[in-house]
Structures are given as C-alpha cells and as structure tokens.
JSON list of C-alpha atoms in Angstrom, two decimals:
[
{"chain": "A", "resi": 1, "resn": "MET", "atom": "CA", "xyz": [0.28, 0.56, 0.56]},
{"chain": "A", "resi": 2, "resn": "SER", "atom": "CA", "xyz": [0.87, 4.18, -0.91]},
{"chain": "A", "resi": 3, "resn": "THR", "atom": "CA", "xyz": [1.19, 6.33, 1.62]},
{"chain": "A", "resi": 4, "resn": "VAL", "atom": "CA", "xyz": [2.00, 9.85, 1.27]},
{"chain": "A", "resi": 5, "resn": "LYS", "atom": "CA", "xyz": [5.17, 10.57, 3.42]},
{"chain": "A", "resi": 6, "resn": "PRO", "atom": "CA", "xyz": [5.51, 11.99, 7.10]},
{"chain": "A", "resi": 7, "resn": "GLU", "atom": "CA", "xyz": [6.96, 15.64, 5.77]},
{"chain": "A", "resi": 8, "resn": "LYS", "atom": "CA", "xyz": [5.30, 15.72, 2.95]},
{"chain": "A", "resi": 9, "resn": "LEU", "atom": "CA", "xyz": [1.97, 15.69, 4.70]},
{"chain": "A", "resi": 10, "resn": "LYS", "atom": "CA", "xyz": [3.10, 18.37, 7.42]},
{"chain": "A", "resi": 11, "resn": "ALA", "atom": "CA", "xyz": [4.30, 20.78, 4.59]},
{"chain": "A", "resi": 12, "resn": "LEU", "atom": "CA", "xyz": [0.08, 19.93, 3.36]},
{"chain": "A", "resi": 13, "resn": "LYS", "atom": "CA", "xyz": [-1.31, 21.17, 6.78]},
{"chain": "A", "resi": 14, "resn": "GLU", "atom": "CA", "xyz": [0.53, 24.25, 6.94]},
{"chain": "A", "resi": 15, "resn": "ARG", "atom": "CA", "xyz": [0.53, 25.65, 3.35]},
{"chain": "A", "resi": 16, "resn": "MET", "atom": "CA", "xyz": [-3.47, 24.76, 3.92]},
{"chain": "A", "resi": 17, "resn": "GLN", "atom": "CA", "xyz": [-3.22, 26.85, 7.60]},
{"chain": "A", "resi": 18, "resn": "SER", "atom": "CA", "xyz": [-2.02, 29.62, 6.18]},
{"chain": "A", "resi": 19, "resn": "LEU", "atom": "CA", "xyz": [-3.63, 29.93, 3.15]},
{"chain": "A", "resi": 20, "resn": "GLY", "atom": "CA", "xyz": [-6.88, 29.92, 6.22]},
{"chain": "A", "resi": 21, "resn": "ILE", "atom": "CA", "xyz": [-8.38, 25.78, 5.25]},
{"chain": "A", "resi": 22, "resn": "LYS", "atom": "CA", "xyz": [-9.52, 23.65, 8.42]},
{"chain": "A", "resi": 23, "resn": "GLU", "atom": "CA", "xyz": [-10.79, 20.57, 7.46]},
{"chain": "A", "resi": 24, "resn": "GLU", "atom": "CA", "xyz": [-14.20, 21.29, 9.13]},
{"chain": "A", "resi": 25, "resn": "ASP", "atom": "CA", "xyz": [-15.03, 23.27, 5.80]},
{"chain": "A", "resi": 26, "resn": "ILE", "atom": "CA", "xyz": [-13.40, 20.02, 3.48]},
{"chain": "A", "resi": 27, "resn": "GLN", "atom": "CA", "xyz": [-16.87, 18.10, 3.01]},
{"chain": "A", "resi": 28, "resn": "GLU", "atom": "CA", "xyz": [-15.17, 14.66, 1.77]},
{"chain": "A", "resi": 29, "resn": "ARG", "atom": "CA", "xyz": [-16.66, 11.80, -0.24]},
{"chain": "A", "resi": 30, "resn": "PHE", "atom": "CA", "xyz": [-14.81, 8.54, -2.17]},
{"chain": "A", "resi": 31, "resn": "VAL", "atom": "CA", "xyz": [-17.17, 7.51, -5.42]},
{"chain": "A", "resi": 32, "resn": "ARG", "atom": "CA", "xyz": [-15.19, 4.44, -7.43]},
{"chain": "A", "resi": 33, "resn": "SER", "atom": "CA", "xyz": [-12.56, 4.85, -10.42]},
{"chain": "A", "resi": 34, "resn": "ALA", "atom": "CA", "xyz": [-12.94, 4.42, -13.41]},
{"chain": "A", "resi": 35, "resn": "GLY", "atom": "CA", "xyz": [-9.89, 3.76, -15.89]},
{"chain": "A", "resi": 36, "resn": "ARG", "atom": "CA", "xyz": [-6.81, 1.86, -15.42]},
{"chain": "A", "resi": 37, "resn": "GLY", "atom": "CA", "xyz": [-6.35, 0.41, -12.18]},
{"chain": "A", "resi": 38, "resn": "GLY", "atom": "CA", "xyz": [-7.28, -3.29, -12.74]},
{"chain": "A", "resi": 39, "resn": "GLN", "atom": "CA", "xyz": [-9.53, -4.84, -10.38]},
{"chain": "A", "resi": 40, "resn": "ASN", "atom": "CA", "xyz": [-8.83, -2.55, -7.00]},
{"chain": "A", "resi": 41, "resn": "VAL", "atom": "CA", "xyz": [-9.74, 0.45, -9.08]},
{"chain": "A", "resi": 42, "resn": "ASN", "atom": "CA", "xyz": [-13.52, -2.05, -10.50]},
{"chain": "A", "resi": 43, "resn": "LYS", "atom": "CA", "xyz": [-13.61, -2.98, -6.36]},
{"chain": "A", "resi": 44, "resn": "ARG", "atom": "CA", "xyz": [-12.67, -0.30, -3.84]},
{"chain": "A", "resi": 45, "resn": "SER", "atom": "CA", "xyz": [-13.22, 3.56, -3.29]},
{"chain": "A", "resi": 46, "resn": "THR", "atom": "CA", "xyz": [-9.83, 4.92, -4.37]},
{"chain": "A", "resi": 47, "resn": "CYS", "atom": "CA", "xyz": [-11.48, 8.35, -6.61]},
{"chain": "A", "resi": 48, "resn": "VAL", "atom": "CA", "xyz": [-11.45, 11.08, -4.08]},
{"chain": "A", "resi": 49, "resn": "TYR", "atom": "CA", "xyz": [-14.95, 14.39, -4.34]},
{"chain": "A", "resi": 50, "resn": "LEU", "atom": "CA", "xyz": [-13.53, 16.95, -1.82]},
{"chain": "A", "resi": 51, "resn": "LYS", "atom": "CA", "xyz": [-15.90, 20.56, -1.66]},
{"chain": "A", "resi": 52, "resn": "HIS", "atom": "CA", "xyz": [-14.49, 23.66, 0.27]},
{"chain": "A", "resi": 53, "resn": "LEU", "atom": "CA", "xyz": [-17.93, 24.86, 1.50]},
{"chain": "A", "resi": 54, "resn": "PRO", "atom": "CA", "xyz": [-16.77, 28.50, 1.67]},
{"chain": "A", "resi": 55, "resn": "THR", "atom": "CA", "xyz": [-15.24, 29.14, -1.28]},
{"chain": "A", "resi": 56, "resn": "GLY", "atom": "CA", "xyz": [-17.89, 26.69, -3.25]},
{"chain": "A", "resi": 57, "resn": "ILE", "atom": "CA", "xyz": [-14.95, 25.31, -5.27]},
{"chain": "A", "resi": 58, "resn": "GLU", "atom": "CA", "xyz": [-15.33, 21.18, -6.63]},
{"chain": "A", "resi": 59, "resn": "ILE", "atom": "CA", "xyz": [-12.18, 18.83, -6.32]},
{"chain": "A", "resi": 60, "resn": "LYS", "atom": "CA", "xyz": [-12.00, 15.20, -7.48]},
{"chain": "A", "resi": 61, "resn": "CYS", "atom": "CA", "xyz": [-8.66, 12.92, -7.59]},
{"chain": "A", "resi": 62, "resn": "GLN", "atom": "CA", "xyz": [-8.19, 9.79, -8.92]},
{"chain": "A", "resi": 63, "resn": "ARG", "atom": "CA", "xyz": [-4.14, 9.96, -10.51]},
{"chain": "A", "resi": 64, "resn": "SER", "atom": "CA", "xyz": [-2.80, 6.83, -8.18]},
{"chain": "A", "resi": 65, "resn": "ARG", "atom": "CA", "xyz": [-4.88, 3.70, -7.81]},
{"chain": "A", "resi": 66, "resn": "TYR", "atom": "CA", "xyz": [-4.37, 4.26, -3.74]},
{"chain": "A", "resi": 67, "resn": "GLN", "atom": "CA", "xyz": [-7.12, 6.39, -1.98]},
{"chain": "A", "resi": 68, "resn": "ASN", "atom": "CA", "xyz": [-4.59, 7.66, 0.41]},
{"chain": "A", "resi": 69, "resn": "LEU", "atom": "CA", "xyz": [-2.92, 9.74, -2.48]},
{"chain": "A", "resi": 70, "resn": "ASN", "atom": "CA", "xyz": [-5.89, 10.47, -4.04]},
{"chain": "A", "resi": 71, "resn": "ARG", "atom": "CA", "xyz": [-6.07, 12.49, -0.85]},
{"chain": "A", "resi": 72, "resn": "TYR", "atom": "CA", "xyz": [-3.31, 14.03, -1.01]},
{"chain": "A", "resi": 73, "resn": "TYR", "atom": "CA", "xyz": [-3.93, 14.89, -4.59]},
{"chain": "A", "resi": 74, "resn": "ALA", "atom": "CA", "xyz": [-6.84, 16.82, -4.55]},
{"chain": "A", "resi": 75, "resn": "ARG", "atom": "CA", "xyz": [-6.03, 18.48, -1.56]},
{"chain": "A", "resi": 76, "resn": "LYS", "atom": "CA", "xyz": [-3.46, 19.99, -2.69]},
{"chain": "A", "resi": 77, "resn": "GLU", "atom": "CA", "xyz": [-5.36, 21.35, -5.72]},
{"chain": "A", "resi": 78, "resn": "LEU", "atom": "CA", "xyz": [-7.81, 22.28, -3.16]},
{"chain": "A", "resi": 79, "resn": "CYS", "atom": "CA", "xyz": [-4.58, 24.52, -2.52]},
{"chain": "A", "resi": 80, "resn": "ASP", "atom": "CA", "xyz": [-3.37, 25.94, -5.44]},
{"chain": "A", "resi": 81, "resn": "LYS", "atom": "CA", "xyz": [-7.68, 27.19, -6.75]},
{"chain": "A", "resi": 82, "resn": "ILE", "atom": "CA", "xyz": [-7.92, 28.28, -3.82]},
{"chain": "A", "resi": 83, "resn": "GLU", "atom": "CA", "xyz": [-3.66, 29.64, -3.66]},
{"chain": "A", "resi": 84, "resn": "VAL", "atom": "CA", "xyz": [-4.62, 31.41, -6.95]},
{"chain": "A", "resi": 85, "resn": "LEU", "atom": "CA", "xyz": [-8.22, 32.72, -5.80]},
{"chain": "A", "resi": 86, "resn": "LYS", "atom": "CA", "xyz": [-6.85, 34.95, -2.90]},
{"chain": "A", "resi": 87, "resn": "LEU", "atom": "CA", "xyz": [-3.41, 35.89, -4.59]},
{"chain": "A", "resi": 88, "resn": "GLY", "atom": "CA", "xyz": [-4.51, 35.91, -8.26]},
{"chain": "A", "resi": 89, "resn": "LYS", "atom": "CA", "xyz": [-0.79, 37.19, -9.81]},
{"chain": "A", "resi": 90, "resn": "LYS", "atom": "CA", "xyz": [1.30, 36.06, -6.76]},
{"chain": "A", "resi": 91, "resn": "SER", "atom": "CA", "xyz": [0.85, 32.75, -6.15]},
{"chain": "A", "resi": 92, "resn": "GLN", "atom": "CA", "xyz": [2.78, 29.84, -7.42]},
{"chain": "A", "resi": 93, "resn": "GLN", "atom": "CA", "xyz": [1.00, 28.05, -9.97]},
{"chain": "A", "resi": 94, "resn": "ALA", "atom": "CA", "xyz": [0.27, 32.04, -12.34]},
{"chain": "A", "resi": 95, "resn": "LYS", "atom": "CA", "xyz": [3.77, 32.49, -11.46]},
{"chain": "A", "resi": 96, "resn": "ARG", "atom": "CA", "xyz": [5.33, 28.85, -13.55]},
{"chain": "A", "resi": 97, "resn": "PHE", "atom": "CA", "xyz": [2.31, 29.46, -16.20]},
{"chain": "A", "resi": 98, "resn": "GLU", "atom": "CA", "xyz": [3.75, 33.14, -16.50]},
{"chain": "A", "resi": 99, "resn": "LYS", "atom": "CA", "xyz": [7.13, 31.43, -16.44]},
{"chain": "A", "resi": 100, "resn": "ILE", "atom": "CA", "xyz": [6.25, 29.36, -19.21]},
{"chain": "A", "resi": 101, "resn": "ARG", "atom": "CA", "xyz": [4.81, 32.53, -21.87]},
{"chain": "A", "resi": 102, "resn": "LYS", "atom": "CA", "xyz": [8.18, 33.84, -21.43]},
{"chain": "A", "resi": 103, "resn": "GLN", "atom": "CA", "xyz": [9.27, 30.74, -22.24]},
{"chain": "A", "resi": 104, "resn": "LYS", "atom": "CA", "xyz": [7.20, 30.00, -25.07]},
{"chain": "A", "resi": 105, "resn": "LEU", "atom": "CA", "xyz": [7.21, 33.45, -26.89]},
{"chain": "A", "resi": 106, "resn": "LYS", "atom": "CA", "xyz": [11.98, 33.23, -26.98]},
{"chain": "A", "resi": 107, "resn": "ARG", "atom": "CA", "xyz": [11.26, 30.77, -28.89]},
{"chain": "A", "resi": 108, "resn": "LYS", "atom": "CA", "xyz": [8.35, 31.60, -30.82]},
{"chain": "A", "resi": 109, "resn": "LYS", "atom": "CA", "xyz": [11.40, 35.13, -31.36]},
{"chain": "A", "resi": 110, "resn": "ARG", "atom": "CA", "xyz": [14.14, 33.41, -32.16]},
{"chain": "A", "resi": 111, "resn": "ALA", "atom": "CA", "xyz": [12.16, 30.33, -34.88]},
{"chain": "A", "resi": 112, "resn": "ARG", "atom": "CA", "xyz": [10.23, 33.54, -36.54]},
{"chain": "A", "resi": 113, "resn": "LEU", "atom": "CA", "xyz": [14.02, 34.99, -36.57]},
{"chain": "A", "resi": 114, "resn": "LYS", "atom": "CA", "xyz": [15.37, 31.71, -37.49]},
{"chain": "A", "resi": 115, "resn": "HIS", "atom": "CA", "xyz": [12.78, 31.44, -40.71]},
{"chain": "A", "resi": 116, "resn": "HIS", "atom": "CA", "xyz": [13.05, 34.63, -41.99]},
{"chain": "A", "resi": 117, "resn": "GLY", "atom": "CA", "xyz": [16.78, 34.18, -42.28]},
{"chain": "A", "resi": 118, "resn": "ASP", "atom": "CA", "xyz": [16.46, 31.96, -44.64]},
{"chain": "A", "resi": 119, "resn": "THR", "atom": "CA", "xyz": [14.57, 34.03, -47.22]}
]
C-alpha cells in the first residue's frame, strides 16, 4: 500500500493553515474510480471528491490507485486553486504559468527570426 511521507503531509497541513483552509470546511466523499488500475479500481472507491464549503470549489482526484494518495493530491489541488483565488497573479501556480508563457514567446521569436533569415 502506498502512503504519503510524513514530511509531505506536514508541509501540506502548514500550507492549508497559511491559506486558512480548515478540515471542518471540507466535505469529502469517496467515489468509485474508472479507467486504469485493474481490479483494485473496480472494487474500491479510490477516487476522492472534495468540496470546500466557504468557496464552493470542487475537486475530483483519481491520479493514483490508492485512496490515501488521492486524498493528498486532492488537498494539494484544492490549495492551488484557493491560492490562485486569493493571491491571483502572486500565486506560485500563476508565476509558473507566466514563466512558461514567456519561454514559449522566446522560442516563437527565435523560430520566426530563423525562418525569416533563410529567405
């Protein structure tokens, strides 16, 4: 059985506290997964559904065959979404998207210069 390391759980709890997310505000359900994972997925409810009651944000996670891992990933995803909601452009996810966008623009510019240089 695959479990999440205690250090990662502690870091997630601290992040949830810093964002003001309380376990009491989260409605959690387990749903039967679909797709890959074989008999384990077909017999057990490994998919995790979270709803953050104050914001109404809903997360459905079935990345892994294991319920514990999916609970971790779902909470992490919830933190990401709430961080974007609260911090907007200052959030880590927004910064990452912006960095990727700039890299793509640079690549596009280089390709354009290279293409026009041939003619």
